[in-house]
Each structure stands twice: as structure tokens, then as C-alpha cells.
CSV table of C-alpha atoms and ligand atoms in Angstrom, one decimal:
chain,number,residue,atom,x,y,z
A,197,MET,CA,-35.7,-15.6,1.5
A,198,PHE,CA,-33.4,-14.8,4.4
A,199,ASP,CA,-33.2,-18.4,5.5
A,200,GLY,CA,-31.9,-19.3,2.1
A,201,PHE,CA,-29.4,-16.5,2.2
A,202,TRP,CA,-28.2,-17.5,5.6
A,203,ARG,CA,-27.8,-21.2,4.6
A,204,VAL,CA,-25.6,-20.3,1.6
A,205,TYR,CA,-23.7,-17.7,3.5
A,206,SER,CA,-23.0,-19.8,6.6
A,207,ASN,CA,-21.8,-22.6,4.4
A,208,LEU,CA,-19.2,-20.3,2.9
A,209,ASN,CA,-18.4,-18.8,6.3
A,210,PRO,CA,-18.8,-21.6,8.9
A,211,ASP,CA,-17.3,-19.1,11.5
A,212,ALA,CA,-20.5,-17.0,11.3
A,213,LYS,CA,-22.5,-19.2,13.6
A,214,LYS,CA,-19.6,-19.5,16.1
A,215,ILE,CA,-19.2,-15.7,16.0
A,216,GLN,CA,-22.9,-15.2,16.8
A,217,ASN,CA,-22.5,-17.5,19.8
A,218,VAL,CA,-19.4,-15.6,21.0
A,219,LEU,CA,-20.9,-12.1,20.6
A,220,CYS,CA,-24.6,-12.7,21.2
A,221,ALA,CA,-24.6,-15.6,23.6
A,222,GLY,CA,-28.2,-16.4,23.3
A,223,ARG,CA,-29.4,-12.8,23.3
A,224,GLU,CA,-31.6,-11.4,20.6
A,225,TRP,CA,-29.9,-9.2,18.0
A,226,VAL,CA,-30.8,-7.4,14.8
A,227,ASN,CA,-29.2,-8.0,11.4
A,228,ASP,CA,-28.2,-4.6,10.1
A,229,HIS,CA,-27.8,-5.5,6.4
A,230,VAL,CA,-27.0,-8.3,4.0
A,231,ALA,CA,-24.7,-7.5,1.1
A,232,PHE,CA,-24.5,-8.9,-2.4
A,233,ARG,CA,-22.1,-8.5,-5.3
A,234,THR,CA,-22.9,-8.5,-9.0
A,235,PHE,CA,-22.0,-6.7,-12.3
A,236,ASN,CA,-23.8,-4.3,-14.5
A,237,LEU,CA,-24.6,-6.7,-17.3
A,238,GLU,CA,-28.1,-6.9,-18.8
A,239,ASP,CA,-30.5,-8.7,-16.4
A,240,PHE,CA,-27.9,-9.1,-13.7
A,241,GLY,CA,-27.4,-5.5,-12.5
A,242,ILE,CA,-28.5,-4.0,-9.2
A,243,SER,CA,-32.0,-2.8,-10.2
A,244,ARG,CA,-33.0,-6.2,-11.6
A,245,LEU,CA,-31.6,-8.1,-8.6
A,246,ALA,CA,-33.4,-5.8,-6.2
A,247,GLU,CA,-36.8,-6.5,-7.7
A,248,PRO,CA,-37.6,-9.4,-5.3
A,249,PHE,CA,-36.8,-7.1,-2.4
A,250,VAL,CA,-38.8,-4.2,-3.8
A,251,SER,CA,-41.8,-6.4,-4.3
A,252,ARG,CA,-41.6,-7.4,-0.6
A,253,GLY,CA,-41.7,-3.9,0.8
A,254,TYR,CA,-38.1,-2.6,0.3
A,255,SER,CA,-37.3,0.8,-1.3
A,256,LEU,CA,-34.1,2.4,-2.6
A,257,LYS,CA,-32.6,4.7,0.0
A,258,GLY,CA,-29.0,5.3,-1.0
A,259,ARG,CA,-26.6,5.3,-4.0
A,260,TYR,CA,-22.8,5.1,-3.8
A,261,ARG,CA,-19.9,5.3,-6.2
A,262,PHE,CA,-16.6,3.7,-5.5
A,263,GLN,CA,-14.1,5.4,-7.9
A,264,ALA,CA,-11.0,3.3,-7.5
A,265,LYS,CA,-12.7,-0.1,-7.4
A,266,ARG,CA,-15.0,1.0,-10.3
A,267,LEU,CA,-18.2,-0.1,-8.4
A,268,PHE,CA,-21.6,1.3,-8.0
A,269,ALA,CA,-23.9,0.3,-5.1
A,270,CYS,CA,-27.4,0.9,-3.8
A,271,HIS,CA,-28.9,0.2,-0.4
A,272,TYR,CA,-32.6,-0.7,0.2
A,273,GLU,CA,-34.6,-0.5,3.4
A,274,HIS,CA,-37.7,-2.3,4.4
A,275,ILE,CA,-40.8,-0.6,5.8
A,276,ASP,CA,-40.1,-2.7,9.0
A,277,PRO,CA,-36.9,-1.3,10.5
A,278,LEU,CA,-36.1,-4.7,12.2
A,279,VAL,CA,-35.8,-6.3,8.8
A,280,PRO,CA,-32.2,-6.2,7.4
A,281,LYS,CA,-31.3,-3.5,4.9
A,282,ILE,CA,-30.0,-4.8,1.6
A,283,PHE,CA,-26.7,-3.6,0.1
A,284,ILE,CA,-26.1,-4.5,-3.5
A,285,SER,CA,-22.9,-3.5,-5.4
A,286,GLU,CA,-22.1,-4.0,-9.0
A,287,LEU,CA,-18.8,-4.0,-11.0
A,288,LEU,CA,-18.8,-1.4,-13.8
A,289,VAL,CA,-17.6,-4.0,-16.3
A,290,GLY,CA,-17.2,-1.6,-19.2
A,291,GLU,CA,-14.4,0.2,-17.4
A,292,PHE,CA,-12.2,-3.0,-17.5
A,293,SER,CA,-10.2,-5.0,-20.1
A,294,ASP,CA,-11.8,-7.0,-22.8
A,295,PHE,CA,-10.6,-10.1,-21.1
A,296,LEU,CA,-12.5,-9.2,-17.9
A,297,GLN,CA,-15.6,-8.3,-19.8
A,298,GLU,CA,-15.6,-11.5,-21.8
A,299,THR,CA,-15.1,-13.6,-18.6
A,300,MET,CA,-18.0,-11.9,-16.9
A,301,ARG,CA,-20.2,-12.5,-20.0
A,302,PHE,CA,-19.1,-16.1,-20.0
A,303,MET,CA,-20.5,-16.4,-16.4
A,304,ILE,CA,-24.1,-15.5,-17.5
A,305,GLU,CA,-24.0,-17.2,-20.9
A,306,GLY,CA,-27.3,-19.0,-21.5
A,307,MET,CA,-28.5,-18.1,-18.1
A,308,ARG,CA,-32.2,-17.3,-17.6
A,309,PRO,CA,-33.2,-14.0,-16.1
A,310,PRO,CA,-32.9,-14.1,-12.3
A,311,THR,CA,-35.6,-15.5,-10.1
A,312,ASP,CA,-36.3,-14.6,-6.5
A,313,LEU,CA,-33.7,-17.0,-5.1
A,314,PHE,CA,-31.1,-16.1,-7.7
A,315,LEU,CA,-28.7,-14.7,-5.1
A,316,THR,CA,-28.4,-18.1,-3.5
A,317,THR,CA,-27.4,-19.9,-6.7
A,318,GLY,CA,-23.7,-19.5,-6.6
A,319,ARG,CA,-22.0,-20.4,-9.8
A,320,SER,CA,-22.9,-22.9,-12.6
A,321,TRP,CA,-19.5,-22.7,-14.4
A,322,ARG,CA,-16.2,-24.4,-13.8
A,323,VAL,CA,-13.4,-22.2,-12.6
A,324,ASN,CA,-9.8,-22.0,-14.0
A,325,TYR,CA,-7.0,-20.9,-11.7
A,326,LYS,CA,-5.1,-19.0,-14.5
A,327,ILE,CA,-8.2,-17.0,-15.3
A,328,TYR,CA,-8.8,-16.3,-11.6
A,329,ASN,CA,-5.3,-14.9,-11.2
A,330,ARG,CA,-5.6,-12.8,-14.3
A,331,LEU,CA,-8.8,-11.3,-12.9
A,332,LEU,CA,-7.2,-10.8,-9.6
A,333,CYS,CA,-4.6,-8.5,-11.2
A,334,GLU,CA,-7.4,-6.2,-12.4
A,335,SER,CA,-10.1,-6.5,-9.8
A,336,GLU,CA,-10.2,-8.5,-6.6
A,337,TYR,CA,-14.0,-8.0,-6.8
A,338,ALA,CA,-14.2,-9.6,-10.3
A,339,ALA,CA,-12.1,-12.5,-9.2
A,340,TRP,CA,-14.3,-13.1,-6.2
A,341,LEU,CA,-17.5,-13.1,-8.4
A,342,TYR,CA,-15.9,-15.5,-10.8
A,343,VAL,CA,-15.1,-18.0,-8.1
A,344,PHE,CA,-18.2,-17.7,-5.9
A,345,GLY,CA,-20.9,-16.4,-8.3
A,346,PHE,CA,-24.2,-15.1,-6.9
A,347,VAL,CA,-24.2,-15.5,-3.1
A,348,PRO,CA,-24.5,-13.2,-0.1
A,349,ASN,CA,-21.1,-11.7,0.6
A,350,HIS,CA,-21.7,-10.8,4.2
A,351,PHE,CA,-24.2,-10.5,7.0
A,352,THR,CA,-23.9,-7.8,9.6
A,353,ILE,CA,-24.7,-7.7,13.4
A,354,TYR,CA,-26.2,-4.4,14.5
A,355,ILE,CA,-24.2,-3.8,17.7
A,356,ASN,CA,-26.7,-1.3,19.1
A,357,SER,CA,-29.1,-4.2,19.4
A,358,LEU,CA,-26.8,-6.0,21.8
A,359,ASN,CA,-26.8,-4.8,25.4
A,360,ASN,CA,-23.5,-6.6,26.3
A,361,PHE,CA,-21.3,-4.3,24.1
A,362,ASP,CA,-20.9,-0.5,24.2
A,363,SER,CA,-18.4,-0.2,21.4
A,364,LEU,CA,-16.8,-1.8,18.4
A,365,VAL,CA,-13.5,-1.7,20.1
A,366,GLU,CA,-14.9,-4.2,22.6
A,367,VAL,CA,-16.4,-6.3,19.8
A,368,ASN,CA,-13.1,-6.5,18.0
A,369,GLN,CA,-11.2,-7.4,21.2
A,370,VAL,CA,-13.6,-10.3,21.9
A,371,LEU,CA,-13.3,-11.5,18.3
A,372,LYS,CA,-9.5,-11.5,18.4
A,373,LYS,CA,-9.4,-13.1,21.8
A,374,ASN,CA,-11.4,-15.9,20.3
A,375,GLY,CA,-9.0,-16.3,17.4
A,376,TYR,CA,-10.8,-14.4,14.6
A,377,ARG,CA,-8.9,-12.0,12.4
A,378,VAL,CA,-10.3,-8.5,12.1
A,379,ASN,CA,-9.8,-6.6,8.8
A,380,ALA,CA,-7.3,-3.8,9.6
A,381,ASN,CA,-7.3,-2.1,6.2
A,382,GLY,CA,-8.0,1.5,6.9
A,383,GLY,CA,-7.9,0.8,10.7
A,384,GLU,CA,-9.9,-1.9,12.5
A,385,ILE,CA,-12.8,0.6,12.9
A,386,LYS,CA,-14.0,2.4,9.8
A,387,GLY,CA,-16.1,5.6,10.2
A,388,SER,CA,-16.9,7.6,13.4
A,389,PRO,CA,-19.8,8.6,15.6
A,390,ALA,CA,-19.7,12.0,13.9
A,391,LEU,CA,-20.3,10.3,10.6
A,392,GLY,CA,-23.2,8.4,12.1
A,393,LEU,CA,-21.7,5.0,11.5
A,394,GLU,CA,-18.8,2.8,12.7
A,395,GLN,CA,-18.0,-0.5,11.0
A,396,SER,CA,-15.6,-3.4,11.4
A,397,SER,CA,-15.4,-6.9,9.9
A,398,THR,CA,-13.6,-10.2,10.1
A,399,LEU,CA,-11.3,-11.3,7.3
A,400,ALA,CA,-13.2,-13.6,4.9
A,401,TYR,CA,-13.2,-17.3,5.7
A,402,GLY,CA,-11.0,-19.3,3.3
A,403,ALA,CA,-13.4,-21.6,1.5
A,404,GLU,CA,-12.1,-24.6,-0.4
A,405,VAL,CA,-12.4,-24.2,-4.2
A,406,GLU,CA,-11.7,-26.7,-6.9
A,407,PHE,CA,-10.1,-25.3,-10.1
A,408,GLU,CA,-10.2,-27.3,-13.3
A,409,ASP,CA,-6.5,-26.8,-14.0
A,410,LEU,CA,-5.2,-27.6,-10.5
A,411,ALA,CA,-4.7,-31.0,-8.9
A,412,THR,CA,-5.2,-29.7,-5.4
A,413,ILE,CA,-7.9,-27.7,-3.6
A,414,LYS,CA,-7.2,-24.0,-3.0
A,415,LYS,CA,-8.6,-21.9,-0.1
A,416,ILE,CA,-10.0,-18.6,-1.4
A,417,PRO,CA,-11.4,-15.8,0.9
A,418,ALA,CA,-15.2,-16.2,0.6
A,419,CYS,CA,-17.5,-14.4,3.1
A,420,TYR,CA,-17.0,-12.4,6.2
A,421,TYR,CA,-19.0,-11.1,9.1
A,422,GLU,CA,-19.5,-7.3,9.6
A,423,PHE,CA,-20.4,-5.4,12.7
A,424,VAL,CA,-21.9,-1.9,12.8
A,425,LYS,CA,-22.7,0.7,15.4
A,426,ARG,CA,-25.0,3.5,14.3
A,427,TYR,CA,-25.5,7.0,15.7
A,428,ASP,CA,-28.2,9.7,15.4
A,429,SER,CA,-30.6,7.5,13.4
A,430,PHE,CA,-28.2,7.5,10.4
A,431,ASN,CA,-29.3,4.5,8.3
A,432,GLY,CA,-27.0,4.9,5.3
A,433,PHE,CA,-23.5,3.9,4.4
A,434,ILE,CA,-20.2,5.8,4.1
A,435,VAL,CA,-18.3,5.3,0.8
A,436,ASP,CA,-14.7,5.6,2.3
A,437,SER,CA,-15.6,3.0,5.0
A,438,ALA,CA,-17.4,0.6,2.7
A,439,ASP,CA,-14.4,0.8,0.3
A,440,LYS,CA,-12.2,-0.6,3.0
A,441,ILE,CA,-14.8,-3.2,4.1
A,442,PHE,CA,-14.8,-4.6,0.6
A,443,GLU,CA,-11.1,-5.4,1.2
A,444,SER,CA,-12.2,-8.1,3.7
A,445,THR,CA,-12.0,-10.6,0.9
A,446,ASP,CA,-8.5,-9.5,-0.3
A,447,VAL,CA,-6.2,-12.4,-1.0
A,448,LYS,CA,-3.0,-10.7,0.3
B,527,NI,NI1,-21.6,-4.2,4.8
């Protein structure tokens, strides 16, 4: 499954492979988690999309509510701690306008219930720039889902597994020195050793998207790379930090 996720993700974020080369330089490293986005409609909510993971040895370990963005999320861990955690968030569609709800329903119209590789399928509908912009006014997350569909949103390097870095400060310095932009919303480093988790991320790669009502290709922030350092065996996530990490796909 993960090969498929990586193939789709690295296609939407061609910088990912280069960033691995810069940070890991041939060393072994651990993937902390892979994150996915969806919405809470019928067969396409978190619990249904988590089934292929649960049947492969994952179990639910954390639940998170993002008040302002109107999201809910869960994280799953595998029995083998070296296998990446899975973080799935869902847009609480019922809390938005009729227009947004109708658009999200249109995306899954006639779709069969998800199979094991559903989260690599992207989108099967054509996108309209006017609709995209209208969604953007309500929810950046909804606009992202509309354009990219069902794909991994980010992979995450577990910095503790690299012996050439002691801190995320150093990681961010190396990234910037190599020309990558670091998400500075809420500070470049989210969280703290006291909270058990520090996180940073690149700004999402601008992927080329064809809209049915535009003559030219647009670049839309697609996928980003995340970096975490964990302390005191803390394996969960921090809502305030994750809230800012979500903004790595912001358009502004
Ligand atoms: Ni993440």
C-alpha cells in the first residue's frame, strides 16, 4: 500500500525525493506518519477509509477536533512501531453552506464504496475555477479536496531516526539553505519538547491543475513534507500544532 501512496504523493510533490536526499543523504530513516484528507459523507468518512489499515494491524490511538477549521481527525498506529502512523482528517461538511455540501456530494456521485487503494485514486471529476474559488472562501481544506481528491496529503520524516540532526531548527536551516520554503504560520516549529512533539513542514508544492473554465494551467498548493521530533515516547498529535500544519497548503 505504501508504495502506491508514495508514488502518488511524490508525483504531486516532486521535491519530496530531493528533500530526502538533502536530509537523509543515504541514511536509513523512519516515516513518522502519512496523512490523508476526506469528508464525513457516507462511505467516505474516517472510519470507513481506515478499514484497510485496521485489517492490516493498525488500531485507533487518538481523536482530535479542530474547532475553527471544522475538522475531525483520528490517528492509527501499527503493532510494528517502525511502520508509519496514519493520520486521517475529515471535513465536517454539515457545518458549511449548501453550496459546499452539494459540491462535496457531487465529488462522490455514483462512486463505488472505497477499495484498499482508494486513497491513491485522486479525483474522477473535472474541476471548475469559479467553484474552486468559492470553496476557498469557506474552507481551504474543501478547496484542496475538490482539486486533488483522495490522495496522501503529506509524508513525515521522523527526525529522531536521523543521527545527523539534533533539532528541527537545524532541519529547517538546511531546508531553507537548499531553497525550500518552510511553513512559518504559528512559527516555523510547532509544539515543544514539554508537549512531547515538535513539528515543521515545507510549504506545499505548486502542482499544475487544469480547470475546465480556464485557458491556462494554474499552480495550486498540493502536498508538503513534514518533519517531527518526538520526546518522552509521546506518539500522539497536538491539536494547536496540527492546526497550523494544515495551513501548509494555504494559497496566500
Ligand atoms: Ni502530519
